[in-house]
XYZ file of C-alpha atoms in Angstrom:
431
model
C -101.426 -52.665 -46.823
C -101.241 -55.267 -49.525
C -97.850 -53.614 -50.316
C -96.433 -53.083 -47.058
C -97.572 -57.265 -47.388
C -95.715 -58.020 -50.106
C -92.570 -56.137 -49.265
C -92.620 -57.827 -45.737
C -92.750 -61.094 -47.443
C -90.407 -60.220 -50.358
C -88.125 -58.927 -47.392
C -87.705 -61.676 -45.022
C -87.527 -63.922 -48.328
C -84.247 -62.811 -49.856
C -82.869 -61.885 -46.757
C -83.599 -66.036 -45.668
C -83.394 -67.772 -48.144
C -81.636 -66.261 -50.981
C -78.295 -66.251 -50.287
C -77.695 -67.235 -53.461
C -81.390 -67.441 -54.988
C -82.176 -65.425 -57.538
C -84.453 -62.475 -55.894
C -84.921 -60.243 -59.180
C -88.289 -61.511 -59.960
C -89.795 -61.363 -56.846
C -88.556 -57.405 -55.978
C -89.144 -55.161 -59.099
C -93.540 -54.889 -58.067
C -92.382 -53.639 -55.267
C -89.129 -51.457 -56.152
C -89.306 -51.896 -60.050
C -89.222 -47.548 -59.425
C -86.147 -47.285 -58.305
C -84.622 -49.733 -60.945
C -83.771 -48.724 -64.595
C -84.050 -51.980 -66.221
C -83.473 -50.090 -69.899
C -80.001 -49.311 -68.849
C -78.745 -52.777 -67.391
C -76.673 -53.967 -70.349
C -72.978 -54.356 -70.939
C -72.879 -51.779 -73.111
C -70.475 -52.088 -76.347
C -69.397 -55.587 -75.395
C -70.952 -56.670 -78.855
C -68.040 -54.623 -80.524
C -65.918 -55.687 -78.366
C -63.797 -58.306 -79.767
C -61.965 -59.121 -76.444
C -65.627 -60.167 -75.340
C -66.354 -61.975 -78.063
C -63.766 -64.060 -77.072
C -64.237 -64.397 -73.895
C -68.706 -65.398 -74.402
C -67.324 -67.350 -76.907
C -65.329 -69.539 -73.833
C -68.332 -69.487 -72.068
C -70.423 -70.900 -74.258
C -68.053 -73.996 -74.362
C -68.299 -74.046 -70.664
C -71.509 -74.012 -70.697
C -71.800 -76.706 -73.223
C -69.659 -78.943 -70.842
C -66.510 -78.737 -72.538
C -63.455 -78.806 -70.427
C -62.043 -74.677 -70.313
C -60.396 -72.552 -67.969
C -61.797 -69.368 -67.439
C -60.322 -67.123 -65.230
C -62.702 -63.292 -63.702
C -61.186 -60.654 -61.297
C -63.502 -58.730 -60.009
C -61.291 -55.322 -57.715
C -63.243 -52.595 -56.329
C -63.131 -51.237 -52.433
C -65.425 -52.261 -49.701
C -67.925 -53.015 -51.770
C -66.051 -56.216 -53.180
C -64.457 -56.397 -49.842
C -67.202 -58.018 -48.166
C -67.621 -60.240 -51.294
C -71.277 -60.547 -51.377
C -72.685 -59.356 -54.722
C -69.467 -60.763 -56.467
C -69.606 -63.879 -54.205
C -73.238 -64.282 -55.564
C -72.187 -63.920 -59.416
C -69.018 -66.354 -58.869
C -71.784 -68.907 -57.304
C -73.938 -67.764 -60.495
C -71.251 -69.209 -62.890
C -69.892 -71.592 -61.338
C -73.101 -74.035 -60.523
C -73.493 -73.264 -64.339
C -73.106 -77.345 -64.619
C -70.985 -80.855 -63.986
C -67.609 -78.795 -65.496
C -68.027 -75.404 -64.494
C -66.572 -75.083 -60.242
C -62.864 -74.309 -60.666
C -60.530 -73.810 -57.852
C -61.427 -71.158 -54.808
C -58.123 -69.883 -55.527
C -57.358 -66.617 -54.210
C -58.340 -65.335 -50.398
C -56.680 -63.286 -48.109
C -56.716 -63.208 -44.202
C -59.140 -59.967 -43.438
C -60.225 -61.477 -40.144
C -56.286 -61.427 -39.141
C -55.760 -57.886 -40.558
C -58.803 -56.554 -38.479
C -61.671 -55.531 -40.611
C -64.626 -57.497 -42.161
C -64.286 -61.017 -43.527
C -66.189 -62.482 -46.710
C -68.734 -64.670 -45.105
C -68.009 -67.612 -47.712
C -64.355 -68.891 -46.784
C -62.644 -68.534 -43.358
C -59.460 -68.249 -41.782
C -59.237 -67.165 -38.353
C -55.838 -67.382 -35.493
C -54.933 -65.344 -32.786
C -56.637 -62.217 -34.077
C -54.777 -60.276 -31.295
C -51.141 -61.647 -32.256
C -52.252 -59.972 -35.737
C -51.978 -56.158 -37.561
C -53.796 -55.070 -40.407
C -52.433 -52.700 -42.865
C -54.513 -51.815 -45.701
C -52.495 -49.642 -49.025
C -55.954 -47.139 -48.684
C -54.363 -45.221 -45.755
C -50.598 -43.810 -44.796
C -49.151 -47.288 -43.605
C -46.214 -48.497 -45.656
C -45.305 -52.151 -45.487
C -45.345 -54.601 -49.124
C -48.581 -55.072 -50.831
C -48.964 -57.451 -53.357
C -52.541 -58.462 -55.125
C -54.721 -57.896 -52.545
C -53.858 -54.231 -51.813
C -54.021 -55.312 -48.332
C -51.062 -56.981 -45.817
C -51.554 -58.876 -42.304
C -48.006 -57.939 -39.648
C -47.739 -61.120 -37.661
C -44.374 -60.105 -34.664
C -44.714 -62.438 -32.174
C -43.469 -66.060 -30.800
C -45.806 -68.207 -32.406
C -49.383 -68.786 -33.845
C -51.809 -71.038 -35.773
C -53.454 -70.352 -38.422
C -56.356 -72.135 -39.363
C -57.912 -71.664 -42.712
C -61.286 -73.132 -44.205
C -62.103 -72.978 -47.894
C -66.505 -73.192 -47.477
C -68.137 -71.653 -44.651
C -70.893 -69.395 -46.137
C -70.820 -71.393 -49.617
C -73.653 -71.856 -51.222
C -71.996 -73.586 -54.490
C -73.546 -77.297 -55.747
C -69.973 -79.159 -54.835
C -67.736 -77.832 -51.856
C -63.958 -75.714 -52.560
C -60.987 -78.667 -51.815
C -57.869 -77.853 -52.515
C -54.854 -80.489 -53.142
C -52.191 -77.020 -53.652
C -51.352 -74.558 -51.665
C -49.930 -71.167 -51.943
C -48.654 -69.233 -49.058
C -48.059 -65.202 -50.130
C -45.718 -63.579 -47.323
C -42.330 -61.865 -47.436
C -39.580 -64.544 -49.028
C -37.004 -61.702 -48.583
C -37.316 -62.943 -44.306
C -36.644 -66.030 -43.119
C -37.870 -65.305 -39.225
C -40.411 -67.840 -39.022
C -40.634 -71.765 -39.212
C -43.999 -72.496 -41.576
C -45.690 -76.220 -40.001
C -48.555 -77.735 -41.192
C -50.011 -79.607 -38.116
C -50.871 -82.802 -40.162
C -47.677 -83.453 -40.872
C -48.129 -86.138 -43.449
C -49.449 -83.608 -45.886
C -47.501 -82.266 -47.986
C -45.087 -84.246 -49.951
C -43.599 -81.698 -51.609
C -42.900 -77.536 -52.157
C -41.213 -75.266 -53.893
C -39.946 -71.407 -52.795
C -40.954 -68.458 -55.122
C -38.339 -65.996 -54.164
C -39.829 -64.049 -57.329
C -43.312 -63.089 -57.121
C -42.895 -63.870 -52.954
C -45.031 -67.098 -51.969
C -44.240 -70.797 -51.216
C -46.575 -73.260 -52.736
C -46.776 -76.620 -51.187
C -47.905 -79.830 -53.030
C -50.477 -82.207 -50.786
C -50.941 -85.583 -50.302
C -54.565 -85.390 -51.322
C -57.709 -83.218 -51.596
C -58.809 -81.189 -48.099
C -61.498 -78.502 -47.651
C -59.151 -77.751 -44.963
C -55.492 -77.124 -42.736
C -53.960 -75.531 -40.407
C -50.426 -74.080 -40.139
C -48.341 -73.192 -37.527
C -45.709 -70.467 -37.713
C -42.760 -70.354 -34.957
C -40.002 -67.631 -34.132
C -37.080 -69.671 -34.842
C -34.470 -67.433 -33.506
C -36.104 -65.773 -29.984
C -33.534 -62.969 -28.962
C -34.863 -61.680 -32.693
C -35.615 -58.009 -31.869
C -38.180 -57.305 -35.362
C -39.388 -60.422 -36.634
C -41.935 -59.998 -39.218
C -44.129 -62.508 -41.474
C -47.197 -60.423 -43.334
C -49.241 -62.432 -44.661
C -50.470 -61.540 -48.113
C -52.649 -63.843 -49.428
C -53.274 -67.511 -50.044
C -54.465 -69.507 -52.575
C -56.259 -73.018 -53.074
C -55.800 -74.783 -55.588
C -56.429 -77.864 -57.950
C -56.458 -78.936 -61.281
C -60.498 -78.916 -62.053
C -60.945 -77.345 -65.276
C -64.047 -74.629 -65.140
C -64.123 -70.984 -63.823
C -62.044 -69.385 -61.539
C -63.860 -66.208 -59.862
C -61.390 -63.862 -58.137
C -62.135 -60.926 -55.904
C -60.156 -58.442 -54.854
C -61.497 -55.411 -52.354
C -60.030 -53.164 -50.160
C -61.877 -50.633 -47.638
C -61.153 -47.349 -48.830
C -59.458 -48.577 -52.025
C -59.052 -46.299 -54.941
C -57.163 -46.418 -57.975
C -53.987 -44.012 -56.304
C -53.720 -46.614 -53.270
C -53.949 -49.335 -55.518
C -50.976 -48.176 -57.260
C -49.154 -47.770 -54.059
C -48.844 -52.395 -54.155
C -45.462 -52.351 -55.014
C -45.856 -56.116 -56.575
C -49.950 -56.455 -57.542
C -48.414 -56.634 -61.493
C -45.846 -58.860 -60.245
C -49.074 -61.322 -58.912
C -51.047 -60.867 -60.650
C -48.686 -62.464 -64.144
C -49.496 -65.885 -62.172
C -52.847 -65.239 -63.502
C -53.537 -63.832 -66.813
C -57.478 -62.693 -66.480
C -59.549 -63.603 -69.298
C -62.190 -61.228 -67.290
C -61.504 -58.283 -65.873
C -63.985 -56.251 -63.871
C -63.295 -52.965 -62.944
C -65.579 -51.633 -59.735
C -63.378 -49.013 -58.122
C -64.172 -45.311 -58.361
C -66.440 -44.711 -55.381
C -63.095 -43.298 -53.170
C -61.328 -41.930 -55.871
C -64.939 -39.331 -56.381
C -65.898 -39.582 -52.167
C -64.686 -35.801 -51.573
C -66.287 -32.118 -52.895
C -66.496 -31.297 -56.471
C -63.324 -28.859 -56.756
C -61.402 -31.112 -54.951
C -61.851 -33.839 -57.905
C -59.547 -34.059 -60.743
C -60.917 -35.753 -63.743
C -57.592 -35.613 -65.421
C -56.075 -37.753 -62.508
C -59.448 -40.147 -62.452
C -58.811 -40.637 -66.408
C -54.681 -41.302 -66.364
C -54.926 -43.623 -63.105
C -57.821 -45.503 -65.265
C -55.780 -45.948 -68.433
C -53.049 -47.079 -67.127
C -54.471 -49.328 -64.559
C -56.211 -51.019 -68.179
C -52.401 -50.954 -69.648
C -51.279 -53.454 -67.119
C -53.887 -55.724 -67.326
C -53.490 -55.644 -71.004
C -49.327 -56.428 -70.229
C -50.654 -59.230 -67.996
C -53.021 -60.318 -71.046
C -53.998 -58.776 -74.419
C -56.425 -60.604 -74.913
C -58.414 -59.951 -71.599
C -61.802 -58.689 -71.860
C -62.039 -55.484 -69.418
C -65.738 -54.332 -68.120
C -65.359 -50.866 -66.700
C -68.343 -50.455 -64.017
C -69.770 -46.584 -63.238
C -69.552 -46.426 -59.217
C -73.397 -46.612 -57.549
C -74.672 -42.852 -56.825
C -73.576 -41.893 -53.354
C -73.937 -39.242 -50.933
C -70.734 -37.224 -49.935
C -70.384 -37.371 -45.686
C -74.228 -38.179 -45.777
C -75.590 -34.526 -46.424
C -74.590 -34.002 -50.036
C -75.665 -35.700 -53.718
C -72.085 -36.264 -55.369
C -71.698 -34.269 -58.164
C -68.263 -36.624 -59.540
C -70.157 -39.567 -60.566
C -71.692 -37.629 -63.605
C -67.979 -37.028 -64.171
C -66.757 -40.297 -63.936
C -69.177 -41.171 -65.852
C -67.833 -39.514 -69.325
C -64.859 -40.203 -68.963
C -64.876 -44.397 -68.332
C -67.641 -44.096 -71.771
C -64.653 -42.496 -72.932
C -62.222 -44.857 -71.872
C -64.345 -48.077 -72.559
C -64.597 -47.069 -76.668
C -61.080 -46.021 -76.627
C -59.942 -49.555 -75.815
C -62.897 -51.851 -77.289
C -64.354 -52.552 -74.126
C -67.646 -52.528 -72.249
C -68.991 -50.748 -69.730
C -72.217 -51.810 -66.890
C -73.693 -48.036 -66.129
C -74.607 -48.859 -62.838
C -75.211 -45.580 -62.296
C -77.767 -44.895 -65.252
C -79.372 -47.955 -63.186
C -79.833 -46.642 -59.822
C -81.306 -43.605 -61.930
C -78.496 -40.663 -61.897
C -77.681 -38.025 -59.246
C -79.361 -38.197 -56.381
C -81.253 -42.009 -56.790
C -79.254 -42.995 -54.168
C -81.371 -41.290 -51.229
C -84.560 -43.123 -53.228
C -82.475 -46.559 -52.806
C -82.122 -45.519 -49.368
C -85.214 -44.475 -48.270
C -86.305 -48.439 -49.294
C -83.913 -49.974 -47.088
C -81.432 -50.891 -50.146
C -78.812 -48.500 -49.001
C -77.792 -47.456 -45.714
C -77.744 -44.121 -43.955
C -74.279 -43.244 -45.630
C -75.408 -44.051 -49.120
C -72.873 -44.690 -50.651
C -73.274 -48.984 -49.428
C -75.434 -51.319 -49.912
C -77.778 -52.776 -47.653
C -77.986 -56.916 -47.703
C -80.912 -56.635 -50.337
C -79.391 -53.649 -51.757
C -76.346 -55.974 -52.839
C -78.632 -58.997 -53.611
C -80.306 -56.889 -56.056
C -76.694 -55.533 -57.141
C -75.423 -58.853 -58.138
C -78.517 -60.587 -60.845
C -78.143 -56.905 -62.689
C -75.000 -58.064 -62.514
C -75.958 -61.079 -64.026
C -78.781 -60.388 -65.751
C -76.571 -57.930 -68.144
C -73.942 -60.830 -68.026
C -76.109 -63.111 -70.226
C -77.619 -60.153 -72.412
C -74.322 -59.576 -73.822
C -73.414 -63.368 -73.812
C -76.793 -64.346 -75.387
C -75.585 -61.857 -77.899
C -72.879 -62.350 -78.599
C -73.423 -65.983 -79.423
C -76.825 -65.482 -80.877
C -78.186 -68.399 -78.047
C -81.693 -67.328 -76.389
C -81.717 -64.607 -73.712
C -84.685 -66.417 -71.891
C -83.097 -69.654 -72.065
C -80.583 -68.929 -70.393
C -81.772 -66.922 -67.516
C -84.122 -69.573 -67.215
C -81.290 -72.509 -66.864
C -79.726 -69.298 -63.860
C -83.334 -68.858 -62.356
C -83.223 -72.089 -61.786
C -80.836 -73.776 -60.720
C -81.109 -74.826 -57.663
C -84.867 -76.500 -57.999
């Protein structure tokens, strides 16, 4: 009876008050049996020259020095939802007074008729838009986001709010704005409703964006798009993403996720590498793999998966040869809600081989969960829904805190900091 009462209290607290608070300590007495904390580490990070460099710069920001770090985190539906990735973003950007950089790259998932992260908002007349994901057969131009929203009507107004349900100590503001779209077409006028805001603009036809510079910092904007010629029978405005920019130092955390995406599908995004070159990431977290293995054992091609993975790493290294790359082993899952998926164990072996080949690090969430079949135990504890592929809100909160712990563990070992002091700092950011 007491255990059940503790569970109810913990679940209530986690759901209502822990949007960005540390919950792992309160959860372990209840769910500790399915969380293998001894496996929660960035393996091989200490031997990696790339992670050595990254954590030294992270340490510099922690000490209050002005520096810029850009973290990218890519995956499928786990990252599109931006629950656990946003929690890590918020921890890092709340480190101190110089740690919060710009909000950066975002995408209008709502206009593309799919689920939008809750921490920012982009709205318009949804019925006038159509979404195209790289993970389905539709073929349009895709860039960094792996998804595009197409507009082919006469007019609409897009409202962009940098702050919605986010938990950073300070709100995001921006004085520059990049609009990524099909610059090779000129079917629409783009106009800001506040006519006094824009002081200049620059078109970049090579990377497909227009950059606007503002007279002051804002946290929201409204943009009207209007068809230039009503006789045009095939107009198209292809919204590929936006960037909310300022000159703040600190940590920028860009999450890229598309429901159903795999390496093969991201490979279809012709402008991905071209647009990634704008940023030169310092840490790239790869959480692709669940969809690559979502098939029967006989259909899964481990060699093809390995080739795609290596090609992706090589692409990142072309953009920034010194980038630290964290490979993450996908969570245990079920295939079609019925069959424990054996392909993840094969992926695990391949990911370890690639990690060591490229001198990077790996976060093995498959092991942390408990390995093959563990997702059913997480489902029984209401940490995963019935599909046993995704996680409940509480499950993602736990995943975020585990990732924070592993991040701090590797950071402390690399820089000889006291791990408990670092962890205490992040656990008490809101006290």
